[in-house]
């Protein structure tokens, strides 16, 4: 902790609302790192400086290429583990708080290196199973067809 200011690292696959609060934390001088799969120009558009950003846009490209070649989505668990493994390499040792998004946090939060860090799980929407249930209910109500993605958990 630095004179009442926590050094905060945010880990997000993609952008979502994390870039919004990362920008606010950056203005306050609290953002340690924002780690994402987006290219730097996205972070720059939110006013986040290069020294506070780690991006893996190659992973976004990998998803697109996989989808085009195999005509299906990249296996979620494989992708999550790959992103999380890379993200862990760039979490500053002296960060005070780690905010990670659901699906990309378990390995980080369970890692002994981060035992003494404050950890916050960001669940930006309802759980996948709740989403499926709500969408199925809405489709039935509107006499529409809804087909959920395969359950892999």
mmCIF file of C-alpha atoms in Angstrom:
data_model
loop_
_atom_site.group_PDB
_atom_site.id
_atom_site.type_symbol
_atom_site.label_atom_id
_atom_site.label_comp_id
_atom_site.label_asym_id
_atom_site.label_seq_id
_atom_site.Cartn_x
_atom_site.Cartn_y
_atom_site.Cartn_z
ATOM 1 C CA UNK A 1 0.000 0.000 0.000
ATOM 2 C CA UNK A 2 1.381 3.424 -0.995
ATOM 3 C CA UNK A 3 0.206 6.340 1.176
ATOM 4 C CA UNK A 4 -3.396 5.162 1.232
ATOM 5 C CA UNK A 5 -3.481 4.154 -2.431
ATOM 6 C CA UNK A 6 -3.708 0.538 -3.438
ATOM 7 C CA UNK A 7 -1.888 -0.665 -6.529
ATOM 8 C CA UNK A 8 -4.555 -2.511 -8.488
ATOM 9 C CA UNK A 9 -4.145 -5.030 -11.307
ATOM 10 C CA UNK A 10 -7.129 -5.873 -13.497
ATOM 11 C CA UNK A 11 -7.238 -9.059 -15.564
ATOM 12 C CA UNK A 12 -9.901 -9.309 -18.263
ATOM 13 C CA UNK A 13 -10.309 -11.406 -21.373
ATOM 14 C CA UNK A 14 -11.516 -8.850 -23.884
ATOM 15 C CA UNK A 15 -12.665 -5.400 -22.782
ATOM 16 C CA UNK A 16 -16.092 -5.359 -21.155
ATOM 17 C CA UNK A 17 -16.570 -2.726 -18.444
ATOM 18 C CA UNK A 18 -13.074 -3.336 -17.019
ATOM 19 C CA UNK A 19 -11.580 -0.685 -19.289
ATOM 20 C CA UNK A 20 -14.005 1.873 -17.888
ATOM 21 C CA UNK A 21 -13.022 1.343 -14.286
ATOM 22 C CA UNK A 22 -9.363 0.824 -15.212
ATOM 23 C CA UNK A 23 -9.421 4.313 -16.753
ATOM 24 C CA UNK A 24 -10.845 5.761 -13.535
ATOM 25 C CA UNK A 25 -8.275 3.932 -11.418
ATOM 26 C CA UNK A 26 -5.540 5.177 -13.748
ATOM 27 C CA UNK A 27 -6.712 8.792 -13.250
ATOM 28 C CA UNK A 28 -6.527 8.243 -9.492
ATOM 29 C CA UNK A 29 -3.008 6.804 -9.759
ATOM 30 C CA UNK A 30 -4.125 3.372 -8.490
ATOM 31 C CA UNK A 31 -3.888 1.276 -11.650
ATOM 32 C CA UNK A 32 -0.853 -0.979 -11.492
ATOM 33 C CA UNK A 33 -1.595 -3.045 -14.627
ATOM 34 C CA UNK A 34 -4.499 -3.769 -16.912
ATOM 35 C CA UNK A 35 -3.983 -7.178 -18.515
ATOM 36 C CA UNK A 36 -6.230 -8.020 -21.463
ATOM 37 C CA UNK A 37 -6.415 -9.619 -24.888
ATOM 38 C CA UNK A 38 -7.160 -6.307 -26.597
ATOM 39 C CA UNK A 39 -4.538 -4.415 -28.618
ATOM 40 C CA UNK A 40 -2.990 -1.383 -26.929
ATOM 41 C CA UNK A 41 -4.908 1.154 -29.016
ATOM 42 C CA UNK A 42 -8.086 0.106 -27.123
ATOM 43 C CA UNK A 43 -6.469 0.872 -23.756
ATOM 44 C CA UNK A 44 -5.035 4.104 -25.148
ATOM 45 C CA UNK A 45 -8.540 5.208 -26.196
ATOM 46 C CA UNK A 46 -9.467 4.987 -22.481
ATOM 47 C CA UNK A 47 -6.474 7.111 -21.464
ATOM 48 C CA UNK A 48 -4.475 4.180 -20.092
ATOM 49 C CA UNK A 49 -0.746 4.602 -20.598
ATOM 50 C CA UNK A 50 1.460 1.958 -22.174
ATOM 51 C CA UNK A 51 3.393 1.278 -18.955
ATOM 52 C CA UNK A 52 0.149 0.254 -17.259
ATOM 53 C CA UNK A 53 -1.067 -2.055 -20.014
ATOM 54 C CA UNK A 54 -0.264 -5.628 -21.008
ATOM 55 C CA UNK A 55 -2.121 -6.912 -24.050
ATOM 56 C CA UNK A 56 -2.289 -10.272 -25.772
ATOM 57 C CA UNK A 57 -4.090 -9.426 -29.040
ATOM 58 C CA UNK A 58 -2.595 -12.571 -30.550
ATOM 59 C CA UNK A 59 -5.157 -14.513 -28.503
ATOM 60 C CA UNK A 60 -8.006 -12.575 -30.122
ATOM 61 C CA UNK A 61 -6.497 -13.347 -33.534
ATOM 62 C CA UNK A 62 -6.119 -17.005 -32.534
ATOM 63 C CA UNK A 63 -9.855 -17.207 -31.712
ATOM 64 C CA UNK A 64 -10.793 -15.707 -35.088
ATOM 65 C CA UNK A 65 -8.437 -17.957 -37.059
ATOM 66 C CA UNK A 66 -9.623 -21.063 -35.193
ATOM 67 C CA UNK A 67 -13.252 -20.124 -35.876
ATOM 68 C CA UNK A 68 -12.548 -19.644 -39.616
ATOM 69 C CA UNK A 69 -10.556 -22.859 -40.024
ATOM 70 C CA UNK A 70 -12.625 -25.222 -37.865
ATOM 71 C CA UNK A 71 -16.045 -23.510 -38.189
ATOM 72 C CA UNK A 72 -16.514 -23.649 -34.426
ATOM 73 C CA UNK A 73 -15.419 -21.843 -31.306
ATOM 74 C CA UNK A 74 -12.092 -22.468 -29.637
ATOM 75 C CA UNK A 75 -12.546 -24.759 -26.591
ATOM 76 C CA UNK A 76 -13.341 -22.416 -23.715
ATOM 77 C CA UNK A 77 -11.348 -24.234 -21.040
ATOM 78 C CA UNK A 78 -8.223 -24.373 -23.201
ATOM 79 C CA UNK A 79 -8.462 -20.677 -24.039
ATOM 80 C CA UNK A 80 -9.119 -19.691 -20.407
ATOM 81 C CA UNK A 81 -6.110 -21.639 -19.149
ATOM 82 C CA UNK A 82 -3.869 -20.171 -21.854
ATOM 83 C CA UNK A 83 -4.934 -16.592 -21.109
ATOM 84 C CA UNK A 84 -4.655 -17.103 -17.345
ATOM 85 C CA UNK A 85 -1.185 -18.646 -17.683
ATOM 86 C CA UNK A 86 0.013 -15.663 -19.720
ATOM 87 C CA UNK A 87 -1.645 -13.139 -17.407
ATOM 88 C CA UNK A 88 0.046 -14.658 -14.342
ATOM 89 C CA UNK A 89 3.440 -13.971 -15.915
ATOM 90 C CA UNK A 90 2.736 -10.237 -15.906
ATOM 91 C CA UNK A 91 1.035 -9.598 -12.569
ATOM 92 C CA UNK A 92 3.369 -7.248 -10.693
ATOM 93 C CA UNK A 93 4.735 -8.812 -7.514
ATOM 94 C CA UNK A 94 4.036 -5.656 -5.550
ATOM 95 C CA UNK A 95 0.431 -5.186 -6.642
ATOM 96 C CA UNK A 96 -1.962 -4.920 -3.695
ATOM 97 C CA UNK A 97 -5.269 -5.871 -5.319
ATOM 98 C CA UNK A 98 -6.101 -8.260 -8.147
ATOM 99 C CA UNK A 99 -9.436 -7.904 -9.921
ATOM 100 C CA UNK A 100 -10.064 -10.791 -12.302
ATOM 101 C CA UNK A 101 -13.088 -11.730 -14.329
ATOM 102 C CA UNK A 102 -15.045 -14.923 -13.817
ATOM 103 C CA UNK A 103 -13.678 -17.748 -15.928
ATOM 104 C CA UNK A 104 -10.162 -16.309 -15.819
ATOM 105 C CA UNK A 105 -9.436 -16.070 -12.128
ATOM 106 C CA UNK A 106 -9.388 -19.442 -10.364
ATOM 107 C CA UNK A 107 -5.748 -20.302 -11.086
ATOM 108 C CA UNK A 108 -4.676 -16.784 -10.166
ATOM 109 C CA UNK A 109 -6.661 -16.626 -6.932
ATOM 110 C CA UNK A 110 -5.427 -20.082 -5.877
ATOM 111 C CA UNK A 111 -1.770 -19.321 -6.639
ATOM 112 C CA UNK A 112 0.350 -19.114 -3.472
ATOM 113 C CA UNK A 113 2.211 -16.101 -4.928
ATOM 114 C CA UNK A 114 -0.956 -14.053 -4.538
ATOM 115 C CA UNK A 115 -2.081 -15.430 -1.169
ATOM 116 C CA UNK A 116 -1.619 -12.101 0.636
ATOM 117 C CA UNK A 117 -3.222 -9.990 -2.104
ATOM 118 C CA UNK A 118 -6.749 -8.673 -1.978
ATOM 119 C CA UNK A 119 -8.659 -10.557 -4.670
ATOM 120 C CA UNK A 120 -11.901 -9.385 -6.274
ATOM 121 C CA UNK A 121 -13.938 -11.533 -8.641
ATOM 122 C CA UNK A 122 -15.769 -9.551 -11.315
ATOM 123 C CA UNK A 123 -18.829 -11.392 -12.563
ATOM 124 C CA UNK A 124 -20.098 -9.000 -15.232
ATOM 125 C CA UNK A 125 -23.294 -10.895 -15.960
ATOM 126 C CA UNK A 126 -25.391 -13.736 -14.693
ATOM 127 C CA UNK A 127 -23.866 -17.194 -14.569
ATOM 128 C CA UNK A 128 -23.856 -19.135 -17.837
ATOM 129 C CA UNK A 129 -26.412 -21.647 -16.549
ATOM 130 C CA UNK A 130 -28.697 -18.832 -15.417
ATOM 131 C CA UNK A 131 -28.311 -17.200 -18.848
ATOM 132 C CA UNK A 132 -29.346 -20.424 -20.571
ATOM 133 C CA UNK A 133 -32.350 -20.788 -18.272
ATOM 134 C CA UNK A 134 -33.476 -17.179 -18.793
ATOM 135 C CA UNK A 135 -33.028 -17.310 -22.562
ATOM 136 C CA UNK A 136 -34.887 -20.627 -22.791
ATOM 137 C CA UNK A 137 -37.740 -19.182 -20.735
ATOM 138 C CA UNK A 138 -37.886 -16.056 -22.947
ATOM 139 C CA UNK A 139 -37.804 -18.131 -26.135
ATOM 140 C CA UNK A 140 -40.654 -20.336 -24.880
ATOM 141 C CA UNK A 141 -42.677 -17.279 -23.908
ATOM 142 C CA UNK A 142 -42.230 -15.775 -27.383
ATOM 143 C CA UNK A 143 -42.637 -19.105 -29.218
ATOM 144 C CA UNK A 144 -39.134 -18.707 -30.586
ATOM 145 C CA UNK A 145 -36.364 -21.230 -31.033
ATOM 146 C CA UNK A 146 -33.382 -20.900 -28.742
ATOM 147 C CA UNK A 147 -30.463 -23.289 -28.791
ATOM 148 C CA UNK A 148 -27.821 -22.865 -26.109
ATOM 149 C CA UNK A 149 -24.158 -23.596 -26.636
ATOM 150 C CA UNK A 150 -22.985 -27.030 -25.473
ATOM 151 C CA UNK A 151 -22.387 -27.341 -21.748
ATOM 152 C CA UNK A 152 -18.692 -28.010 -21.149
ATOM 153 C CA UNK A 153 -18.662 -27.905 -17.375
#
